[in-house]
Coordinates of C-alpha atoms (C1' of nucleotides) in Angstrom, one line a residue:
Chain O
X28 CA 3.9 -17.8 35.8
X29 CA 4.9 -15.5 33.0
X30 CA 2.5 -12.7 32.1
X31 CA 3.5 -12.7 28.4
X32 CA 4.1 -9.0 27.7
X33 CA 0.9 -9.3 25.6
X34 CA -0.8 -6.0 26.3
X35 CA 0.8 -3.5 23.9
X36 CA 3.9 -2.4 25.8
X37 CA 2.9 1.2 26.2
X38 CA 0.3 3.8 25.4
X39 CA 2.9 5.8 23.4
X40 CA 3.4 2.8 21.2
X41 CA -0.4 2.4 20.6
X42 CA -0.6 6.1 19.7
X43 CA 2.3 5.6 17.3
X44 CA 0.7 2.6 15.6
X45 CA -2.5 4.5 15.2
X46 CA -0.7 7.4 13.8
X47 CA 1.1 5.3 11.3
X48 CA -2.1 3.6 10.3
X49 CA -3.8 7.0 9.8
X50 CA -1.1 8.4 7.6
X51 CA -0.8 5.3 5.5
X52 CA -4.5 5.1 5.0
X53 CA -4.6 8.7 3.7
X54 CA -1.6 7.9 1.4
X55 CA -2.9 4.4 0.4
X56 CA -2.8 3.2 -3.2
X57 CA -0.3 3.0 -5.9
X58 CA -0.3 6.6 -7.0
X59 CA -0.7 9.1 -4.2
X60 CA 2.9 9.5 -3.5
X61 CA 3.7 10.1 -7.1
X62 CA 0.9 12.6 -7.6
X63 CA 1.8 14.5 -4.5
X64 CA 5.5 14.4 -5.4
X65 CA 4.7 15.9 -8.8
X66 CA 2.3 18.5 -7.3
X67 CA 4.9 19.4 -4.6
X68 CA 7.3 20.4 -7.3
X69 CA 4.9 22.2 -9.7
X70 CA 2.3 23.6 -7.4
X71 CA -0.4 23.8 -10.0
X72 CA -1.3 21.3 -12.7
X73 CA -4.2 20.4 -15.0
X74 CA -5.8 16.9 -15.2
X75 CA -4.4 16.1 -18.6
X76 CA -0.9 17.2 -17.7
X77 CA -1.0 15.1 -14.6
X78 CA -2.1 12.2 -16.7
X79 CA 0.9 12.7 -18.9
X80 CA 3.3 13.4 -16.1
X81 CA 2.5 10.5 -13.8
X82 CA 3.9 7.7 -15.9
X83 CA 1.6 4.8 -16.2
X84 CA -1.5 6.1 -14.5
X85 CA -4.9 5.9 -16.2
X86 CA -7.7 8.5 -16.1
X87 CA -9.8 6.3 -13.8
X88 CA -7.1 6.0 -11.1
X89 CA -6.0 9.6 -11.4
X90 CA -9.5 10.8 -11.0
X91 CA -10.1 8.6 -8.0
X92 CA -6.8 9.4 -6.2
X93 CA -7.4 13.2 -6.7
X94 CA -10.9 12.9 -5.3
X95 CA -9.5 11.1 -2.2
X96 CA -6.9 13.7 -1.7
X97 CA -9.4 16.5 -2.2
X98 CA -11.6 15.0 0.5
X99 CA -8.6 14.9 2.8
X100 CA -7.8 18.5 1.9
X101 CA -4.4 17.7 0.5
X102 CA -5.2 19.2 -2.9
X103 CA -7.7 21.6 -4.3
X104 CA -9.6 21.4 -7.5
X105 CA -10.4 24.5 -9.5
X106 CA -12.5 24.7 -12.6
X107 CA -11.3 27.3 -15.0
X108 CA -13.8 28.8 -17.5
X109 CA -11.4 28.7 -20.4
X110 CA -12.4 27.9 -24.0
X111 CA -12.3 24.1 -23.5
X112 CA -12.9 23.9 -19.8
X113 CA -9.7 23.1 -17.8
X114 CA -9.4 21.9 -14.2
X115 CA -6.4 22.9 -12.1
X116 CA -5.2 20.8 -9.2
X117 CA -3.0 22.4 -6.6
X118 CA -1.4 21.2 -3.4
X119 CA -2.7 22.8 -0.3
X120 CA -0.6 24.2 2.6
X121 CA -1.8 21.2 4.5
X122 CA -0.7 18.9 1.7
X123 CA 2.7 20.5 1.8
X124 CA 3.2 19.2 5.3
X125 CA 3.6 15.8 3.7
X126 CA 6.8 17.1 2.1
X127 CA 9.1 15.8 4.8
X128 CA 7.7 12.3 4.6
X129 CA 8.0 12.2 0.8
X130 CA 11.5 13.6 1.1
X131 CA 12.6 11.0 3.6
X132 CA 11.1 8.3 1.4
X133 CA 12.8 9.6 -1.7
X134 CA 16.1 10.0 0.2
X135 CA 16.0 6.4 1.4
X136 CA 15.1 5.1 -2.0
X137 CA 18.1 6.9 -3.5
X138 CA 20.5 5.5 -0.9
X139 CA 19.0 2.1 -1.5
X140 CA 19.9 2.3 -5.2
X141 CA 23.4 3.4 -4.3
X142 CA 23.8 0.5 -1.9
X143 CA 22.6 -1.8 -4.7
X144 CA 25.4 -0.5 -7.0
X145 CA 28.2 -0.7 -4.4
X146 CA 27.4 -3.9 -2.6
X147 CA 26.2 -6.1 -5.3
X148 CA 24.7 -8.7 -3.0
X149 CA 21.4 -7.0 -2.3
X150 CA 18.0 -8.0 -3.8
X151 CA 17.3 -6.9 -7.4
X152 CA 14.7 -4.1 -7.7
X153 CA 12.8 -3.9 -11.0
Chain P
X8 CA 2.9 24.5 -31.8
X9 CA 3.1 23.6 -28.0
X10 CA 5.5 20.8 -27.1
X11 CA 3.2 19.6 -24.1
X12 CA 5.7 19.4 -21.2
X13 CA 5.1 15.6 -21.6
X14 CA 8.5 14.2 -21.2
X15 CA 9.0 14.0 -17.4
X16 CA 10.2 17.5 -16.6
X17 CA 13.6 16.6 -15.3
X18 CA 16.0 13.7 -14.6
X19 CA 16.0 14.7 -10.9
X20 CA 12.3 14.1 -10.9
X21 CA 12.5 10.7 -12.5
X22 CA 15.1 9.7 -10.0
X23 CA 12.8 10.8 -7.3
X24 CA 9.8 8.9 -8.6
X25 CA 11.9 5.8 -8.9
X26 CA 13.3 6.2 -5.4
X27 CA 9.8 6.6 -4.0
X28 CA 8.7 3.5 -5.9
X29 CA 11.6 1.5 -4.6
X30 CA 11.0 2.4 -1.0
X31 CA 7.3 1.8 -1.2
X32 CA 7.8 -1.5 -2.8
X33 CA 10.0 -2.6 0.0
X34 CA 7.6 -1.3 2.6
X35 CA 4.5 -2.6 0.8
X36 CA 1.6 -4.4 2.5
X37 CA -0.5 -3.7 5.5
X38 CA 1.9 -4.8 8.2
X39 CA 5.6 -3.9 7.5
X40 CA 5.4 -0.5 9.1
X41 CA 3.9 -1.9 12.2
X42 CA 6.3 -4.8 12.5
X43 CA 9.3 -2.4 11.9
X44 CA 7.9 0.1 14.3
X45 CA 7.7 -2.6 16.9
X46 CA 11.1 -4.0 16.2
X47 CA 12.6 -0.5 16.2
X48 CA 11.5 -0.1 19.8
X49 CA 12.4 -3.5 21.1
X50 CA 15.3 -4.6 19.0
X51 CA 14.8 -8.3 19.4
X52 CA 11.5 -10.2 19.5
X53 CA 10.3 -13.8 19.0
X54 CA 7.8 -14.8 16.4
X55 CA 5.0 -15.6 18.9
X56 CA 5.6 -12.3 20.8
X57 CA 5.3 -10.4 17.5
X58 CA 2.2 -12.3 16.8
X59 CA 0.8 -11.0 20.0
X60 CA 2.2 -7.5 19.8
X61 CA 1.2 -6.6 16.3
X62 CA -2.5 -6.4 16.8
X63 CA -4.7 -8.2 14.3
X64 CA -2.0 -9.9 12.3
X65 CA -2.2 -13.6 11.6
X66 CA 0.7 -16.1 11.5
X67 CA 0.6 -16.3 7.7
X68 CA 1.0 -12.6 7.1
X69 CA 3.6 -12.2 9.9
X70 CA 5.6 -15.0 8.4
X71 CA 5.4 -13.6 4.9
X72 CA 6.2 -10.1 5.9
X73 CA 9.2 -11.2 8.0
X74 CA 10.5 -13.2 5.0
X75 CA 10.2 -10.2 2.7
X76 CA 12.1 -8.1 5.1
X77 CA 14.7 -10.7 5.7
X78 CA 15.3 -10.9 1.9
X79 CA 15.7 -7.1 1.9
X80 CA 18.0 -7.3 4.9
X81 CA 15.9 -5.2 7.1
X82 CA 15.6 -7.9 9.8
X83 CA 17.6 -11.0 10.8
X84 CA 16.2 -14.3 11.8
X85 CA 18.0 -16.3 14.4
X86 CA 17.1 -19.8 15.6
X87 CA 17.9 -20.3 19.2
X88 CA 18.5 -23.8 20.4
X89 CA 16.3 -23.5 23.5
X90 CA 14.1 -26.2 24.9
X91 CA 11.2 -25.5 22.6
X92 CA 13.0 -24.0 19.7
X93 CA 12.6 -20.2 19.5
X94 CA 13.3 -17.8 16.7
X95 CA 14.4 -14.3 17.3
X96 CA 13.8 -11.5 14.8
X97 CA 16.0 -8.4 15.1
X98 CA 16.2 -5.2 13.1
X99 CA 19.4 -4.7 11.2
X100 CA 21.5 -1.6 11.2
X101 CA 20.3 -1.1 7.7
X102 CA 16.7 -1.6 8.8
X103 CA 17.3 1.1 11.4
X104 CA 17.9 3.6 8.6
X105 CA 14.1 3.4 8.0
X106 CA 13.7 5.0 11.4
X107 CA 13.4 8.6 10.1
X108 CA 10.7 7.7 7.6
X109 CA 8.7 5.9 10.2
X110 CA 9.2 8.8 12.6
X111 CA 8.0 11.3 10.0
X112 CA 5.0 9.2 9.2
X113 CA 4.1 8.8 12.9
X114 CA 4.6 12.5 13.5
X115 CA 2.3 13.4 10.7
X116 CA -0.4 11.0 11.8
X117 CA -0.3 12.5 15.3
X118 CA -0.7 16.0 14.1
X119 CA -3.4 14.8 11.8
X120 CA -5.3 13.5 14.8
X121 CA -4.8 16.7 16.6
X122 CA -6.1 18.7 13.7
X123 CA -9.2 16.5 13.7
X124 CA -9.8 17.3 17.3
X125 CA -9.3 21.1 17.0
X126 CA -10.9 21.8 13.6
X127 CA -13.9 19.5 13.6
X128 CA -14.4 19.8 9.8
X129 CA -11.9 17.3 8.6
X130 CA -12.9 13.8 7.4
X131 CA -13.5 11.1 10.0
X132 CA -10.8 8.5 10.4
X133 CA -11.9 5.1 11.7
Chain G
dC12 C1' -20.1 17.5 -40.5
dG13 C1' -16.2 15.1 -38.6
dC14 C1' -12.5 15.0 -35.7
dA15 C1' -9.9 16.6 -31.6
dT16 C1' -9.4 18.2 -26.7
dC17 C1' -10.6 18.5 -21.9
dA18 C1' -12.2 16.1 -17.9
dG19 C1' -13.7 12.7 -16.4
dT20 C1' -17.2 8.1 -15.7
dT21 C1' -18.6 3.5 -16.5
dT22 C1' -18.0 -1.3 -17.4
dC23 C1' -15.8 -5.4 -17.3
dC24 C1' -12.1 -7.9 -16.2
dT25 C1' -7.7 -9.8 -13.9
dT26 C1' -4.5 -9.6 -10.3
dT27 C1' -3.2 -8.8 -5.7
dT28 C1' -3.9 -8.8 -1.0
dG29 C1' -5.1 -10.6 3.1
dG30 C1' -7.8 -13.4 6.5
dA31 C1' -9.5 -17.8 9.0
dA32 C1' -8.8 -22.1 10.0
dA33 C1' -6.7 -26.3 9.7
dC34 C1' -2.5 -28.7 9.6
dT35 C1' 2.8 -30.1 10.3
dA36 C1' 6.4 -31.2 13.3
dC37 C1' 8.9 -31.1 17.3
dT38 C1' 9.3 -30.7 22.5
dT39 C1' 8.0 -30.2 27.1
dT40 C1' 4.9 -30.6 30.9
dC41 C1' 1.1 -32.7 33.5
Chain X
dG20 C1' -0.4 -40.2 26.4
dA21 C1' -3.0 -35.9 26.1
dA22 C1' -2.4 -31.0 26.1
dA23 C1' 0.1 -27.0 25.2
dG24 C1' 3.7 -24.2 23.3
dT25 C1' 7.2 -23.4 19.7
dA26 C1' 7.3 -21.6 14.5
dG27 C1' 5.5 -21.8 10.9
dT28 C1' 2.9 -23.7 6.1
dT29 C1' -1.1 -24.8 3.4
dT30 C1' -5.6 -24.3 1.6
dC31 C1' -9.5 -22.0 0.5
dC32 C1' -11.9 -18.0 -0.1
dA33 C1' -13.6 -12.9 -0.2
dA34 C1' -12.6 -8.4 -0.9
dA35 C1' -10.0 -4.7 -2.7
dA36 C1' -7.1 -2.7 -6.1
dG37 C1' -6.2 -1.5 -10.4
dG38 C1' -6.0 -1.5 -15.6
dA39 C1' -8.0 -1.2 -20.7
dA40 C1' -11.2 0.5 -23.3
dA41 C1' -15.4 2.5 -24.4
dC42 C1' -18.4 6.2 -23.5
dT43 C1' -20.3 11.1 -22.1
dG44 C1' -20.7 15.8 -23.0
dA45 C1' -19.2 20.2 -23.7
dT46 C1' -16.5 23.1 -26.9
dG47 C1' -13.7 24.4 -30.7
dC48 C1' -11.4 24.0 -35.3
dG49 C1' -11.4 23.5 -40.4

DNA sequence: CGCATCAGTTTCCTTTTGGAAACTACTTTC
DNA sequence: GAAAGTAGTTTCCAAAAGGAAACTGATGCG
């Protein structure tokens, strides 16, 4: 008569799973990490500059991702009454708390590339 | 004559973007973080136990995600010649280097929940 | 007037992702 | 010999994600 550990082994673990799900939902999609990474280094940036900086993104996606992040208070959107109207996006203090995650991810990715170069037996990556 | 910062502002930044892309490609999909999170706490686990532990996953997805991660050497697959054949999945030493990322993500998710509870004005999350 | 820029939005389409359920194949237990 | 457990695979389908290109609408430049 085995009870099959079935029920999720601990409350701590459930909390952890939920936490991971929350974070990843907020950072979902192909572009949020890149936009945030850019905004973390520049602080302020206009729409068109982001469009040029974030390689490969289109205006539809950029617009959508920025809206998502504005809702989640990771960035702010400010309209500036300049000659041709400009809009400035800025990372919030709250958004900056994602810094350590992005740093860890970047760090890992770099060591991954290095591993690829030294031990030639790992999977190819683009 | 403004040169439009256009070209990605620094090599460091390009490296960073590439690094983020690499990591996120390896950890892509709905389930890898959860499987890894589980494996990081238990070390070894059989297929059927993972199927029960990772809430909501189906055998197709579990199988596929494990294969991806085996290719990328994050987990190992070991067939055990027990009465009904069992297969044990184990996180590799290399896979364990993802620990800090997953920890940061979990940490952020937890503080996000806390922020939701205290300041009631943030977006609802499932 | 015609063209360009800024900041998007809309439409239409393809690709990717993921889930449910059925099925394979082998072994053990009742 | 039927049922149940092991570890998957296959098929079929729906939903989500994402891209290209056209369009809006305001303003400014020559």
